[in-house]
Short mmCIF file of C-alpha atoms in Angstrom, two decimals:
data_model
loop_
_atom_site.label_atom_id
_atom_site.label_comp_id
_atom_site.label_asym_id
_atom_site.label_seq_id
_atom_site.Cartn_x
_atom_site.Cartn_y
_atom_site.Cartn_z
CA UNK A 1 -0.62 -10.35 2.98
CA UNK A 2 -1.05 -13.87 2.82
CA UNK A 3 -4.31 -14.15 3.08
CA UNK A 4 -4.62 -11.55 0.42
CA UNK A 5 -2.84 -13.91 -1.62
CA UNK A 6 -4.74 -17.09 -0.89
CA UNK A 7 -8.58 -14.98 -1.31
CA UNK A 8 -7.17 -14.84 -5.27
CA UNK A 9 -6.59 -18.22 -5.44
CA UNK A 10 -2.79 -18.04 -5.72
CA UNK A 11 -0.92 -21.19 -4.10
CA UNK A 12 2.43 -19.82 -2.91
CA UNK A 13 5.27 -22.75 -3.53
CA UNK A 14 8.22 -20.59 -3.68
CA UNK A 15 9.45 -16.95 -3.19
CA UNK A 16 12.40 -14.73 -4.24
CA UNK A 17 13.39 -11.56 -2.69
CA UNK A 18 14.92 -9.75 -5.16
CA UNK A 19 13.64 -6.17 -4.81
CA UNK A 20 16.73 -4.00 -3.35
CA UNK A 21 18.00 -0.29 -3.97
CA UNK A 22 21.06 1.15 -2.36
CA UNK A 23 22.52 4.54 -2.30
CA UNK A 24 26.16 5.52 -3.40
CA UNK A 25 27.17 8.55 -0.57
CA UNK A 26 29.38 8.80 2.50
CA UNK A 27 26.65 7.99 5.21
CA UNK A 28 26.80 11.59 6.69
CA UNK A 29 25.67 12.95 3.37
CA UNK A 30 23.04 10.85 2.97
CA UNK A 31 19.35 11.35 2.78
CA UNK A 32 18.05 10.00 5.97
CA UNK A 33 14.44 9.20 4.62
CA UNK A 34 16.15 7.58 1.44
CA UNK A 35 18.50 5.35 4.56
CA UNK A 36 15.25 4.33 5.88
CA UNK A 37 13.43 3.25 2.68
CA UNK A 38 16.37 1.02 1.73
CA UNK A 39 16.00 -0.81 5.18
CA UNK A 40 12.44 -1.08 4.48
CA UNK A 41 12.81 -2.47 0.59
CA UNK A 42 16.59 -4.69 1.81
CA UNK A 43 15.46 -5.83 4.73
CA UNK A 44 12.43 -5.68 6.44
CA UNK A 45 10.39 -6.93 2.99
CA UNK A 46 12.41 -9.63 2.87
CA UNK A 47 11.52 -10.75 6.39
CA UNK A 48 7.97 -10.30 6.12
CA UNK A 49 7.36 -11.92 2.86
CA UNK A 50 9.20 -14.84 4.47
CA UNK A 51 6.79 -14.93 7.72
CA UNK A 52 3.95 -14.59 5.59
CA UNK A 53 4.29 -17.77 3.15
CA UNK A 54 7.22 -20.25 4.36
CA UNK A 55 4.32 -21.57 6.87
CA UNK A 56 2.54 -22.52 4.02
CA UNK A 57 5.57 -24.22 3.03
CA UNK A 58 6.37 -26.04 5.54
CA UNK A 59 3.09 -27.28 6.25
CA UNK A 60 3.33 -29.05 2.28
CA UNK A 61 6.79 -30.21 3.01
CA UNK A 62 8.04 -28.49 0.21
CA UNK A 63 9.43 -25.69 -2.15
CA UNK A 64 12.12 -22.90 -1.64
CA UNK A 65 13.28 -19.05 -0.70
CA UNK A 66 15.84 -17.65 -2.62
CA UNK A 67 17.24 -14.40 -0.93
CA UNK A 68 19.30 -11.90 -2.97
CA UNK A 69 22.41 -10.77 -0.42
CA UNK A 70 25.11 -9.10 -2.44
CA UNK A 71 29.21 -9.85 -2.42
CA UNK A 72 28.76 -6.37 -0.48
CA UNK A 73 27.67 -8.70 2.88
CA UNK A 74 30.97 -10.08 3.11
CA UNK A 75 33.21 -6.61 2.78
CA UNK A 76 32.86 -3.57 4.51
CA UNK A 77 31.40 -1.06 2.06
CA UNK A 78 32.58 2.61 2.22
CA UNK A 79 29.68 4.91 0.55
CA UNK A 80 27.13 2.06 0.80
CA UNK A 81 26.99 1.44 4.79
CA UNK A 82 23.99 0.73 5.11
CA UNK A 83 23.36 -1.52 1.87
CA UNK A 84 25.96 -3.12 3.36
CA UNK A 85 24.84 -3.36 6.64
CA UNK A 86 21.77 -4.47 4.71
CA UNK A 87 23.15 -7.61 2.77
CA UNK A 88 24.63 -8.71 5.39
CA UNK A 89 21.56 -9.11 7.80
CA UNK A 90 20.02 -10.80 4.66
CA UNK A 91 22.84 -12.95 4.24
CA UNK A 92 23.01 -14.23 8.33
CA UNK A 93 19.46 -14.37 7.84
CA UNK A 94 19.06 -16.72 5.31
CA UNK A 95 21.80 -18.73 6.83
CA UNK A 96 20.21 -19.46 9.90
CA UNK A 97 16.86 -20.04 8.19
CA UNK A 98 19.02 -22.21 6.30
CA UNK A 99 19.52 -24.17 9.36
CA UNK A 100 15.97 -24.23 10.72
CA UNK A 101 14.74 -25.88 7.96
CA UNK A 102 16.91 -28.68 7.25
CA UNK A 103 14.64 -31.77 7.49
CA UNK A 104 11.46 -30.22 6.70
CA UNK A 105 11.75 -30.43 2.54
CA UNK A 106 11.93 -26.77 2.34
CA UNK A 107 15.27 -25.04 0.99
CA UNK A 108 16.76 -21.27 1.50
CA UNK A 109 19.53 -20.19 0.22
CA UNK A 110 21.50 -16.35 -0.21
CA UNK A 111 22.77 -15.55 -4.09
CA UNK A 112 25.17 -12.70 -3.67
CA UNK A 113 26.32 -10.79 -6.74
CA UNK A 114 28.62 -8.50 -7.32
CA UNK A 115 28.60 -5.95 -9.91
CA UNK A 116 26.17 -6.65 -12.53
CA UNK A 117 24.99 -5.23 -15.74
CA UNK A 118 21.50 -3.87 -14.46
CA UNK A 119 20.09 -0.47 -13.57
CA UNK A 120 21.03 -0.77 -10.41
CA UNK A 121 23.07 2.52 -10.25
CA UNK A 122 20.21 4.63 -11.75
CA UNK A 123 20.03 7.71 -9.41
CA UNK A 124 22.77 7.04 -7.44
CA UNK A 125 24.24 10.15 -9.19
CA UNK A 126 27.92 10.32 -11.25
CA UNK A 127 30.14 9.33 -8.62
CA UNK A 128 28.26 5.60 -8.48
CA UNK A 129 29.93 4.70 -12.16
CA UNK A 130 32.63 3.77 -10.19
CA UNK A 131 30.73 0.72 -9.31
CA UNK A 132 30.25 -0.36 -12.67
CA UNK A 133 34.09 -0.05 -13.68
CA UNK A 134 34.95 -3.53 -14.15
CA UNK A 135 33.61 -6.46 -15.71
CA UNK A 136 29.95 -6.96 -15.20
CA UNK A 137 27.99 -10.02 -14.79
CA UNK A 138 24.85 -10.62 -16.78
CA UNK A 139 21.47 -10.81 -14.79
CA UNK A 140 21.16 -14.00 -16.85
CA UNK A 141 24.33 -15.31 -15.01
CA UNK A 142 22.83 -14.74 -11.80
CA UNK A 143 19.74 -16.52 -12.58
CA UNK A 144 21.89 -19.78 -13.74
CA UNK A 145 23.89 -19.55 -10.54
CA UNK A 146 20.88 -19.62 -8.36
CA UNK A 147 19.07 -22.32 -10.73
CA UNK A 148 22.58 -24.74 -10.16
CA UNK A 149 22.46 -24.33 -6.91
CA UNK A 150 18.92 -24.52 -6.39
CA UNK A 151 19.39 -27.98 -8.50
CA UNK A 152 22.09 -29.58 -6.05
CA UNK A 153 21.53 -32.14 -3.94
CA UNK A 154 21.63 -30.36 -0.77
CA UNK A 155 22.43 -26.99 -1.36
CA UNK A 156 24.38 -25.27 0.90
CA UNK A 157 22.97 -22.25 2.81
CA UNK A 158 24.76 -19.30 0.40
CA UNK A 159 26.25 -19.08 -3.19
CA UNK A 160 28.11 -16.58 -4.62
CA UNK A 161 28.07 -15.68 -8.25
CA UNK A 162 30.67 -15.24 -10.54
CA UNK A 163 34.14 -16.84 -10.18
CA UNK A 164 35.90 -13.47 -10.07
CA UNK A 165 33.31 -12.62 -7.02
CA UNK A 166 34.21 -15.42 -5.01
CA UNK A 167 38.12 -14.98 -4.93
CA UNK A 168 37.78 -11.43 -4.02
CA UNK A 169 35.44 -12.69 -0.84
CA UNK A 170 38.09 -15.38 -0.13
CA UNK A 171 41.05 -12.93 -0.23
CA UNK A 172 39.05 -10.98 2.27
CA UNK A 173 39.00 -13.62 4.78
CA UNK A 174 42.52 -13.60 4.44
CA UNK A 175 42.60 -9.98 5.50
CA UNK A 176 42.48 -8.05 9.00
CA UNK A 177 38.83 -6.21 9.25
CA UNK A 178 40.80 -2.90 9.08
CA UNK A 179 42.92 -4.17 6.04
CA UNK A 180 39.66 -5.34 4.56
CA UNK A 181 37.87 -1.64 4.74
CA UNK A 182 40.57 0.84 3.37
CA UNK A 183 41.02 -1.64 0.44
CA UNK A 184 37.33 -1.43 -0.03
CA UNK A 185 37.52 2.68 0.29
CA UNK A 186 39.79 2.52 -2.15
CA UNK A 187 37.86 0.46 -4.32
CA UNK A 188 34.54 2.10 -4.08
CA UNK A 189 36.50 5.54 -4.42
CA UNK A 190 34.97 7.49 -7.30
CA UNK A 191 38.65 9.67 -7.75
CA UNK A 192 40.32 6.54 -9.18
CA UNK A 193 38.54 6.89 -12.19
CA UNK A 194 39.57 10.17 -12.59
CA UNK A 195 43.17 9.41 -11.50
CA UNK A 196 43.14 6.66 -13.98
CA UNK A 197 42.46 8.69 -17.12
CA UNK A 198 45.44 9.56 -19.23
CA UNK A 199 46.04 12.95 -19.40
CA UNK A 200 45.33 14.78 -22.12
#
């Protein structure tokens, strides 16, 4: 891959993993081959597009990864295990790159969203509207987060985006794990919207 890149003259300075899918299912129902892409696309692009150019970074001394974890890394999510599961190995594995590269003028960073206005839910089928439910952040919002952080000083190893995304992952941490998941199973529960409906 890299040297693919380099034989067409491209000089790789900086890379963003942004490329993701998920599914919207309990994990039993689930199309196994559909489980597997995700893992593929979530996490193990991510890693190899990292192996392949951050040598080339560190050797100049500088430029910058920008992973794309989700506000689904810090909370258990019921329906989406294994995007989840997922974000969250992206997430501990941009930290820790984080960490080996302090010193060597190359920065990497996680940007977790949360729900945001994209077409993200496209083919997840009905039940994944419930996703979309509340206020949505702008893809353009996103994009200024990770620009302000990338623009710090020393930015810090993981941002999240949106004020509203950050208290809910604080008043997780304030949570027992078990507390944690059945508010999240009620949250990514597709009858509430029904519930919710006035009758008619």
């Amino acid at each position: 891959m890299r040297q693919t890149v380099a034989d067409r003259g491209v000089h790789v300075t900086s890379l963003i993993n942004n490329a993701g899918f998920g599914s919207f299912a309990p994990f039993t129902e689930a199309d196994s081959g559909h489980l597997t892409a995700e893992i593929a696309v979530d996490v193990v692009a991510p890693v190899q597009l990292t192996a392949a150019f951050l040598p080339g970074m560190m050797s100049a001394g500088n430029g910058f990864i920008i992973n794309l974890a989700s506000v689904s890394a810090y909370l258990p999510s019921p329906r989406m295990a294994v995007y989840g599961a997922a974000k969250a190995f992206v997430l501990s594995f941009t930290e820790s790159l984080w960490t080996e590269l302090r010193g060597t003028g190359v920065t990497a960073f996680a940007v977790s969203p949360g729900a945001t206005a994209t077409e993200f839910t496209t083919g997840m089928g009905p039940d994944a509207q419930v996703l979309t439910a509340g206020r949505l952040r702008r893809p353009e919002d996103v994009v200024a987060t990770a620009l302000n952080h990338l623009d710090r000083r020393n930015p810090g190893p993981t941002v999240i985006d949106g004020r509203l995304n950050r208290l809910a992952v604080l008043s997780s941490r304030l949570m027992s794990r078990r507390r944690s998941a059945l508010t999240m199973a009620r949250v990514f529960d597709p009858g509430r919207l029904s519930a919710s409906q006035p009758a008619r």
